[in-house]
Coordinates of C-alpha atoms and ligand atoms in Angstrom, one line a residue:
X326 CA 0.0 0.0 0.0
X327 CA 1.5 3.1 -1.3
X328 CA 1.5 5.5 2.1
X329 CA 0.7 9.3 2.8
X330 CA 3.7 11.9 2.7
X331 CA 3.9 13.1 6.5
X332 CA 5.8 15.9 8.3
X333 CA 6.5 15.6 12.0
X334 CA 8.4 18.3 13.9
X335 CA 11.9 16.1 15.9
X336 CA 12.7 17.4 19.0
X337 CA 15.8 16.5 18.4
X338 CA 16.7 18.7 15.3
X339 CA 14.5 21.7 16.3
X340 CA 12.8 21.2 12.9
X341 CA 9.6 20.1 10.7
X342 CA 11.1 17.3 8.6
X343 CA 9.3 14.6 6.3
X344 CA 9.2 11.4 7.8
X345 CA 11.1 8.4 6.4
X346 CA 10.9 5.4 8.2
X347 CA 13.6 3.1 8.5
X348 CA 12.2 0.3 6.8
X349 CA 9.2 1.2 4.1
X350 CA 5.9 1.5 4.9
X351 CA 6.5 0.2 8.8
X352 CA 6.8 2.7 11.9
X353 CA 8.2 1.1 15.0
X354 CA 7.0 3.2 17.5
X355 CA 8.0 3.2 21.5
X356 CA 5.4 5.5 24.1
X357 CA 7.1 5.9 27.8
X358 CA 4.1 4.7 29.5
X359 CA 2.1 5.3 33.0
X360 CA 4.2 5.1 36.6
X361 CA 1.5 3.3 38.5
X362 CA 1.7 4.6 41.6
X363 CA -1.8 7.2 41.7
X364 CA -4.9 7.7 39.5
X365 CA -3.2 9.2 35.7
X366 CA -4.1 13.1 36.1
X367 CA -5.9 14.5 32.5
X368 CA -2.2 16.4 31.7
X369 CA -0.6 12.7 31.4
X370 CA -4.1 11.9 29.2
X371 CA -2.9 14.1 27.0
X372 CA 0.3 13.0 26.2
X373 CA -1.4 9.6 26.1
X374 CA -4.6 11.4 23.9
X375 CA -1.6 12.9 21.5
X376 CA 0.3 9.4 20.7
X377 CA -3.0 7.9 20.4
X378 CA -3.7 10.4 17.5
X379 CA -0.3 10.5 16.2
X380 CA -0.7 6.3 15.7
X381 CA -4.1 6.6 14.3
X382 CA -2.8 8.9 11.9
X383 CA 0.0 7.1 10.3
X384 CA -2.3 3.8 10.1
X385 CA -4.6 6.2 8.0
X386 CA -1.3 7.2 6.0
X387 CA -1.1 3.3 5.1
X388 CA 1.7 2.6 7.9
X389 CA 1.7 -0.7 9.4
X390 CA 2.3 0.3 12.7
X391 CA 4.2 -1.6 15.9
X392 CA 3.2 0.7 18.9
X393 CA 4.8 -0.2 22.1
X394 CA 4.5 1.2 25.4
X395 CA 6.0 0.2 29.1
X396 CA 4.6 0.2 32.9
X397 CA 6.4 1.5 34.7
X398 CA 6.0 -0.3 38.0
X399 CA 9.4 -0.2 39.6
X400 CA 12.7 2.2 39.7
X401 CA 10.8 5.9 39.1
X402 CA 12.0 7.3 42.4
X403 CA 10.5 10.7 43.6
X404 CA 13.0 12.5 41.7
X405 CA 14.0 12.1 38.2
X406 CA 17.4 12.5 38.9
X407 CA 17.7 9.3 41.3
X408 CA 16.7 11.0 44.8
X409 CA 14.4 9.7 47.1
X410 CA 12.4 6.8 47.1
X411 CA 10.9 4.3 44.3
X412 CA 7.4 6.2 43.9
X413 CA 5.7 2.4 44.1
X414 CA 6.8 2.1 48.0
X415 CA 5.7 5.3 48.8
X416 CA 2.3 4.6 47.6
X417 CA 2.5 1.4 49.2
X418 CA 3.0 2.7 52.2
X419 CA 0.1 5.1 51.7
X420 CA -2.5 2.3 51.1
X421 CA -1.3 -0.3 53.3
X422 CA -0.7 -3.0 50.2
X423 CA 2.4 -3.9 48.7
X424 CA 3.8 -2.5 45.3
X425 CA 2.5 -5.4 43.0
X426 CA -0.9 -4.3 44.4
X427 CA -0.2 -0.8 43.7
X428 CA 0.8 -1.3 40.1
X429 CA -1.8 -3.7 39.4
X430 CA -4.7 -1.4 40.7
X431 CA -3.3 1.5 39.0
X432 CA -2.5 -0.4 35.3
X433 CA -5.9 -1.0 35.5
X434 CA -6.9 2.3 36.5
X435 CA -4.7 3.9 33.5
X436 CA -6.5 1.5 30.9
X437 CA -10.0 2.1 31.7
X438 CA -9.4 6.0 31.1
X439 CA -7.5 5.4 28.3
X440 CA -10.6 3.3 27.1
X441 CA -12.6 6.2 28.2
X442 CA -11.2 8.3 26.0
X443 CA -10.9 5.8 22.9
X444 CA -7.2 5.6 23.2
X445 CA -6.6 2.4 21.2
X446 CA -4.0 -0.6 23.6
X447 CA -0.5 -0.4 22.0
X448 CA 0.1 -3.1 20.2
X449 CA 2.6 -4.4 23.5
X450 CA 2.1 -3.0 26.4
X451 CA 5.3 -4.6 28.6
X452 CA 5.9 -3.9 32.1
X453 CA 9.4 -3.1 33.9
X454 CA 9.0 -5.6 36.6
X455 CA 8.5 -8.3 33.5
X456 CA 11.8 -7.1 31.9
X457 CA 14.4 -6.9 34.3
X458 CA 16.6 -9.8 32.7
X459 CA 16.8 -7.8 29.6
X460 CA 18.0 -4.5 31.7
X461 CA 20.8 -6.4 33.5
X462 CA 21.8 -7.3 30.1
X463 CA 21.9 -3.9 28.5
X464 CA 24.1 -3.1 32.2
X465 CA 26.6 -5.5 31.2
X466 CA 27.1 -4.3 27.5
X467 CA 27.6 -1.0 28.9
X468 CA 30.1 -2.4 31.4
X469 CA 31.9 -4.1 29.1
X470 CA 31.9 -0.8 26.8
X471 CA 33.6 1.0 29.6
X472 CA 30.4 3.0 29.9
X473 CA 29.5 2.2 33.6
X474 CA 30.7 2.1 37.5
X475 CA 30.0 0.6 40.4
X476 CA 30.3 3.0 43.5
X477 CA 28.4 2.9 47.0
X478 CA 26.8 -0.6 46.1
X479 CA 25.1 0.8 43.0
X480 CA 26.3 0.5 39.0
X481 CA 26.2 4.4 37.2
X482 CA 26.4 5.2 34.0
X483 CA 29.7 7.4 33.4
X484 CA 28.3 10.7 31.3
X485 CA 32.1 11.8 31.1
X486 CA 32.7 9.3 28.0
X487 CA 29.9 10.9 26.0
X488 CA 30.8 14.5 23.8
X489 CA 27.3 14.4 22.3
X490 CA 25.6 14.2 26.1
X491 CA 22.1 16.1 26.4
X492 CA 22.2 16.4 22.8
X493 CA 18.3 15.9 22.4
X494 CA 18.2 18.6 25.4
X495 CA 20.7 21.0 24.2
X496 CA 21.5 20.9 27.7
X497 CA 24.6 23.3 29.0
X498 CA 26.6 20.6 30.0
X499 CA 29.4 23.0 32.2
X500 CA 26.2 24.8 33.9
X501 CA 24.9 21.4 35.1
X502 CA 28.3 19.8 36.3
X503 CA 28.0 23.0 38.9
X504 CA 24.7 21.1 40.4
X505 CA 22.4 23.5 39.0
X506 CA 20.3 20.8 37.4
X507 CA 20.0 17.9 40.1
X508 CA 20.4 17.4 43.7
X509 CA 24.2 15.5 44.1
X510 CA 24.5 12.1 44.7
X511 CA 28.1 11.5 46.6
X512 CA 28.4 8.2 45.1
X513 CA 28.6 9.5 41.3
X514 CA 32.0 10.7 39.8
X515 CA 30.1 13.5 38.3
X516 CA 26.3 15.2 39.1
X517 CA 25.2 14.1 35.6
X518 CA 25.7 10.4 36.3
X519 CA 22.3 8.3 36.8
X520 CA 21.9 5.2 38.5
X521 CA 21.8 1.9 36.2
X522 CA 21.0 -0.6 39.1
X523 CA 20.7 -0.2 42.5
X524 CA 21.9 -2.6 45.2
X525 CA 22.7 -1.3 48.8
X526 CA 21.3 1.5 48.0
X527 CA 19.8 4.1 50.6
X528 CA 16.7 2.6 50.3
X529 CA 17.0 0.3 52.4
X530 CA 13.0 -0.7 52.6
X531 CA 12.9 -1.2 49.2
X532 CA 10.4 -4.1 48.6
X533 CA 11.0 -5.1 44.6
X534 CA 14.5 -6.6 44.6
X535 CA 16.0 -8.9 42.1
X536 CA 19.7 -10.9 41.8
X537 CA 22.4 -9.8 39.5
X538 CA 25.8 -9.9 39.2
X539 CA 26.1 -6.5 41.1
X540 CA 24.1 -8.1 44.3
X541 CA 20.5 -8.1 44.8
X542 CA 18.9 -4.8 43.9
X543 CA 16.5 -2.7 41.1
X544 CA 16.6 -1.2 38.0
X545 CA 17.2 2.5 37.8
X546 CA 14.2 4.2 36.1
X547 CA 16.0 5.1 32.6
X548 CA 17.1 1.7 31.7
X549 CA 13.5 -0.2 31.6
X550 CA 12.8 2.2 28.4
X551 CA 16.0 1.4 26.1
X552 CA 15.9 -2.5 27.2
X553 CA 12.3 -2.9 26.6
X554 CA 12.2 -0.4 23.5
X555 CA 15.1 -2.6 22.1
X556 CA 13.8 -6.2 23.2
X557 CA 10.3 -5.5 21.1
X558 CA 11.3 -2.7 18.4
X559 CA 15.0 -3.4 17.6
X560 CA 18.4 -1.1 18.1
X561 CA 16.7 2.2 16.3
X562 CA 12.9 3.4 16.2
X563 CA 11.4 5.4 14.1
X564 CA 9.5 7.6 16.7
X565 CA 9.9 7.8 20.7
X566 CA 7.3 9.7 22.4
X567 CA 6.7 11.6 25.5
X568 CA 5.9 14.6 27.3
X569 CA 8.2 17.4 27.4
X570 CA 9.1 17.3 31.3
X571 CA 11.1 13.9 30.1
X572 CA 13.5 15.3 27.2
X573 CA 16.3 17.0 29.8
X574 CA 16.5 13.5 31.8
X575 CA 14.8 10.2 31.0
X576 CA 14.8 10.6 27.1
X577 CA 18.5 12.4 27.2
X578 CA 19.5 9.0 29.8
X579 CA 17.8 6.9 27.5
X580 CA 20.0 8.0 24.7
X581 CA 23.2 7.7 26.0
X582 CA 22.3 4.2 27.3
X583 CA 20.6 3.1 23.8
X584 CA 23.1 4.6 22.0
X585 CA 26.8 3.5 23.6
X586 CA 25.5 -0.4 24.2
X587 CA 24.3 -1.0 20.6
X588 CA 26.9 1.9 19.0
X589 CA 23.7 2.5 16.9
X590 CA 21.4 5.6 16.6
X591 CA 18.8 5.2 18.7
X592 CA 15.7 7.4 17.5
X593 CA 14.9 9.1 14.3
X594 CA 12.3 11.1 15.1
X595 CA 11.5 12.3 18.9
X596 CA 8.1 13.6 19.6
X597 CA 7.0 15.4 22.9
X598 CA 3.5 16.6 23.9
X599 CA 3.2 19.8 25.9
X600 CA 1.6 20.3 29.3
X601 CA -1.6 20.6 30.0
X602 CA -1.4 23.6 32.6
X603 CA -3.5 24.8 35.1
X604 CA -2.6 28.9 35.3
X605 CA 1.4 28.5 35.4
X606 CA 1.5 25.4 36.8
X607 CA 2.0 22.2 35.1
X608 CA -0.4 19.6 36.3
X609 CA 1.7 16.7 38.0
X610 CA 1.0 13.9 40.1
X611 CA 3.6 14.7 42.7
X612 CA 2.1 17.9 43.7
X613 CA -1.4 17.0 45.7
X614 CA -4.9 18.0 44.1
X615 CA -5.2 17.5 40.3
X616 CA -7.3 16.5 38.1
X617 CA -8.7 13.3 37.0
X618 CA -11.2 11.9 34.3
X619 CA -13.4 10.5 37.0
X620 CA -13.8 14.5 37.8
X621 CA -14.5 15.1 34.8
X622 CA -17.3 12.3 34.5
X623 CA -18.6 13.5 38.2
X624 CA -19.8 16.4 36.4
X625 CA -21.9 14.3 33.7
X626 CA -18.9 15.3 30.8
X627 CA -18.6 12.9 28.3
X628 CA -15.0 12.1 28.5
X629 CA -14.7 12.4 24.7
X630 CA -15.0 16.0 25.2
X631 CA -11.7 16.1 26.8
X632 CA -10.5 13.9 24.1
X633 CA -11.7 16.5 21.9
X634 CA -10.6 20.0 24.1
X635 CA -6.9 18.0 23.2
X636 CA -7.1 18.8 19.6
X637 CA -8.1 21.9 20.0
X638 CA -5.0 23.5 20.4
X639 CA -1.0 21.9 18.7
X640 CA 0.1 19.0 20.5
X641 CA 3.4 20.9 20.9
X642 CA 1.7 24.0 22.7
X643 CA 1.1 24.0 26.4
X644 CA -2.6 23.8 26.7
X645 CA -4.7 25.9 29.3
X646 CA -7.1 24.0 30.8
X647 CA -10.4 25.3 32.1
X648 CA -13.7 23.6 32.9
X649 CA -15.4 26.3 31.1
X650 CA -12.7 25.3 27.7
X651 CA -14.0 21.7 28.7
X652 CA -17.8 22.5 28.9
X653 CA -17.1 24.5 25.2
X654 CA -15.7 21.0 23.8
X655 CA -18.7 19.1 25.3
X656 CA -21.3 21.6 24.1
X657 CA -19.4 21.4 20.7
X658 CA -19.2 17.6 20.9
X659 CA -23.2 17.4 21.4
X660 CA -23.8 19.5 18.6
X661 CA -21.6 17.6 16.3
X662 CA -23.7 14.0 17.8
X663 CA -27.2 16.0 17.2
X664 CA -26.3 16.6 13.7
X665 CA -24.6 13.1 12.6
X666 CA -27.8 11.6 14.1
X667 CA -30.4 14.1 12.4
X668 CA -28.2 13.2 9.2
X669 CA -29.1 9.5 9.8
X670 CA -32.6 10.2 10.1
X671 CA -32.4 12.1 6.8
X672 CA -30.0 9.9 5.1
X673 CA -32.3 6.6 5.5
X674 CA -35.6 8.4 4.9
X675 CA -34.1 9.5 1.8
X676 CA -32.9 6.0 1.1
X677 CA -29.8 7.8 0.3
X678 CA -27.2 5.4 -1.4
X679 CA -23.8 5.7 0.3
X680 CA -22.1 6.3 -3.4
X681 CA -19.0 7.8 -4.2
X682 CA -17.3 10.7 -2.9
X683 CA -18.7 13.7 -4.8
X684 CA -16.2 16.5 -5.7
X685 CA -16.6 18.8 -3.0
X686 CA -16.3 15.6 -0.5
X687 CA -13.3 14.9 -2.3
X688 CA -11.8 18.2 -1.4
X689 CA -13.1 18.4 1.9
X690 CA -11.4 14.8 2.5
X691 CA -7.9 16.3 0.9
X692 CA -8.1 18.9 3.3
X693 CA -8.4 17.2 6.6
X694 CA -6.1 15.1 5.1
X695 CA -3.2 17.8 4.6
X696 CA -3.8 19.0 8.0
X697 CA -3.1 16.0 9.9
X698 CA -0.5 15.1 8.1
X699 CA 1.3 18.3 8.4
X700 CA 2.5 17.7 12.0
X701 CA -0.9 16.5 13.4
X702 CA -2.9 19.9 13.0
X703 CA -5.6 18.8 14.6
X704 CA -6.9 22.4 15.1
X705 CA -7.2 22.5 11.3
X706 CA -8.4 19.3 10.7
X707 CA -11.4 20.1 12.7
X708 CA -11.9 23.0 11.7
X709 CA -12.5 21.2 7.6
X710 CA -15.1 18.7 10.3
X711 CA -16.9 21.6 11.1
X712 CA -17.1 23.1 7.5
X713 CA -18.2 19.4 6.6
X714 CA -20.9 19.7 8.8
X715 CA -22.0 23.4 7.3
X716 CA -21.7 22.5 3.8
X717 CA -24.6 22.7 1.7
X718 CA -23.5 21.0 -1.1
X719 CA -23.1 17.8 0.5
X720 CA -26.1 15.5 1.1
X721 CA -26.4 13.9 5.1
X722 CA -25.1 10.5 3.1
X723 CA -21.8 12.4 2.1
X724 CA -21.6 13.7 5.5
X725 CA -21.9 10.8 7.6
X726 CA -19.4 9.3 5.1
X727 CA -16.7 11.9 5.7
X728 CA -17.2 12.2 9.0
X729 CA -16.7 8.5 9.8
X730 CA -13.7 8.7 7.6
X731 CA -11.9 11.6 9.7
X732 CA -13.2 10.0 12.9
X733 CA -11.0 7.1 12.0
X734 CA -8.4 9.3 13.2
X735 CA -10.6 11.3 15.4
X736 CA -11.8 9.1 17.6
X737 CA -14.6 10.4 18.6
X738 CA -17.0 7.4 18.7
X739 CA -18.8 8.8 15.3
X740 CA -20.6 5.5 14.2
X741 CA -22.1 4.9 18.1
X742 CA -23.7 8.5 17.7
X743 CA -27.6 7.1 16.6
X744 CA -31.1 9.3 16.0
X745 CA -31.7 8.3 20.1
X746 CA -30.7 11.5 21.9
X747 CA -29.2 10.3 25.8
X748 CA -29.0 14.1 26.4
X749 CA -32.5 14.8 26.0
X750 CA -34.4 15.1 29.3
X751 CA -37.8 13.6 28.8
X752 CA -39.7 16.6 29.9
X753 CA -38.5 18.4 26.8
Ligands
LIG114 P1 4.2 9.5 34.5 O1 3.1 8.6 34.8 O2 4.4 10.5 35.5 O3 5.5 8.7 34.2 O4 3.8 10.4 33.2 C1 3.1 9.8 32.1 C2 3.2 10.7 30.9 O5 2.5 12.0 31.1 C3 4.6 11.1 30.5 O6 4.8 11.0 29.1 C4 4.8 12.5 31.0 O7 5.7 13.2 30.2 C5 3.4 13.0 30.7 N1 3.0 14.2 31.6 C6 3.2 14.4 32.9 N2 2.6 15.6 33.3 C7 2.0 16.1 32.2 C8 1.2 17.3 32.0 N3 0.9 18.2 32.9 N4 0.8 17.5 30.7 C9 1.0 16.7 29.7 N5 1.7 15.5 29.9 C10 2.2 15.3 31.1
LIG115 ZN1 10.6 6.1 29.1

């Protein structure tokens, strides 16, 4: 199948470039997945909402697409830069269970929002815990490449070998060595170091341990994402995504890991989401009150309407959230379902054939088309939903048509939306 020219914007070059993938017509794709310590907050279901979009739409291009994401369900301590405590024991200790427990409720937790807000499962979904063989591996390549230390019971990855470090981050690598980046850690030749594996570590309670040659210990949060990424999608990817808060540390870690035990190139194209912010503030997990879909829900929302408020603005933009921006999504969202099902209505009493697309579809169609392809304009594309939905050209056949073409990438649940109004109070 011939595919759909695309242009993504790569973090890592600062640029819009076309995408080629590595092999023709196939996109190996890697998503850094949930920590499953809490409920996900809706600024992580964006990130999630984004990939979800950006996988639907190279499928539509013609890519046959391997999506991969990990669980993270052991390692990810408090801070990204290996201080404090593995986030899964701290919420263990908050709940009186154990971590397994932990992760388990919250994978589960993750999924049904996700499945809320018609993300589509990744084709493998693989946890850390599940993988821990393959990152004592990936340790011992970089050992044997010169690339890692042990000191104070734990194995670090030296940063000093690498020229191109925090190349993705265009980090200031002589301001950082000062400490201005990270908290130190006396064990680690230099500040920029990060742990590989932990053994006797300061954590002394912590409850998921494992053998290896270093002594019994954990993975250090970075390392689940290159072994697994590696294990299921091979030594380079086509795309790695995230949000932006993990370009300066996980994804930059990630790279110098990837990169010095295979001596390949690790990712072509990087693609990060922006925050979802509440006033300044990011919305994070770590920092009390925030906000979840079952908020949102409380309120009677359709959760697709938050799924929608995501498109709304680039994917790259920090996006303000608001209820009132998420009540103007759902009123638009129950506009849109009114129409599609007064179209129905229309469409079989007409005994409208569904034929070809007429010529004005055919634009129409072209023009959502050039939007999402040109970096996943969203914004765009449903603004050419909207002017499908005005046009008076097009019979409600054509309409329906298009729109449960676009909502192949949309997602919005187009073919569920019938004549039956649920939004109707009987009294009207
Ligand atoms: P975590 O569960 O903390 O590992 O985060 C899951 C995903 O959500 C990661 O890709 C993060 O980069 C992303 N993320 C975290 N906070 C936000 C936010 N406020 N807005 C958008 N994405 C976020
Ligand atoms: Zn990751």
């Amino acid at each position: 199948m011939k595919t759909a020219q695309i242009t993504l914007y790569n973090t890592l070059t600062r640029r819009l470039e076309a995408f080629v993938p590595l092999v023709d017509g196939e996109v190996r794709i890697y998503c850094c997945g949930p920590t499953v310590y809490n409920y996900p907050h809706i600024g992580n279901m964006r990130t999630y909402v984004f990939e979800d979009l950006l996988v639907r739409t190279l499928r539509y291009a013609g890519y046959k697409v391997t999506h991969v994401m990990n669980i993270t369900d052991v390692g990810h301590l408090v801070s990204d830069a290996d201080e404090g405590e593995d986030k899964m024991l701290v919420a263990a200790r908050r709940e009186g269970k154990n971590s397994y427990e932990i992760a388990d409720f919250y994978t589960k937790v993750f999924f049904d929002h996700a499945t809320k807000l018609n993300i589509r499962r990744p084709d493998i979904v693989c946890k850390a815990t599940e993988h821990v063989a393959q990152m004592i591996a990936l340790v011992q390549r970089l050992e044997e490449r010169g690339y890692a230390y042990a000191s104070g019971g734990n194995i670090y990855f030296d940063v000093s070998k690498l020229p191109d470090y925090g190349k993705l981050a265009r980090l200031d690598l002589d301001q950082l060595r000062a400490g201005a980046r990270i908290e130190v850690d006396e064990h680690k030749r230099n500040p920029l170091d990060f742990a590989l594996w932990f053994t006797k570590s300061k954590f002394e309670a912590q409850e998921m341990k494992w053998h290896s040659p270093w002594g019994e210990g954990y993975p250090g949060w970075h390392l689940e994402c290159s072994a697994m990424a590696q294990t299921y999608l091979g030594d380079t990817l086509d795309i790695h995504c995230g949000g932006i808060d993990h370009v300066a540390v996980h994804h930059t870690n990630e790279i110098a890991q990837s990169e010095r035990a295979t001596g390949r190139p690790f990712v072509r194209y990087w693609l990060h989401a922006g925050f979802l912010v509440l006033g300044k503030d990011k919305m994070a997990k770590s920092s009390g009150e925030f906000l979840t879909l079952d908020r949102v829900t409380e309120r009677g929302i359709d959760p697709l309407s938050f799924r929608l408020f995501c498109m709304t603005g680039s994917y790259r933009n920090e996006l303000s959230w608001s209820w009132e921006a998420l009540e103007g999504a759902a009123n638009t969202l129950r506009r849109l379902k009114s129409q599609v099902a007064q179209w129905r209505l229309d469409a079989t009493n007409t005994n409208h054939p569904c034929t070809p697309l007429s010529l004005r579809a055919g634009e129409l169609k072209s023009a959502f088309e050039d939007e999402i392809y040109n970096d996943l304009n969203f914004a765009n594309a449903l603004a050419v939903l909207h002017q499908t939905a005005q046009d008076t050209a097009l019979s409600p056949a054509e309409k329906l048509n298009l729109f449960s073409l676009y909502d192949e990438v949309f997602g919005l649940g187009v073919e569920s939306w019938q004549a039956v109004q649920e939004d109707i109070p009987e009294t009207i």
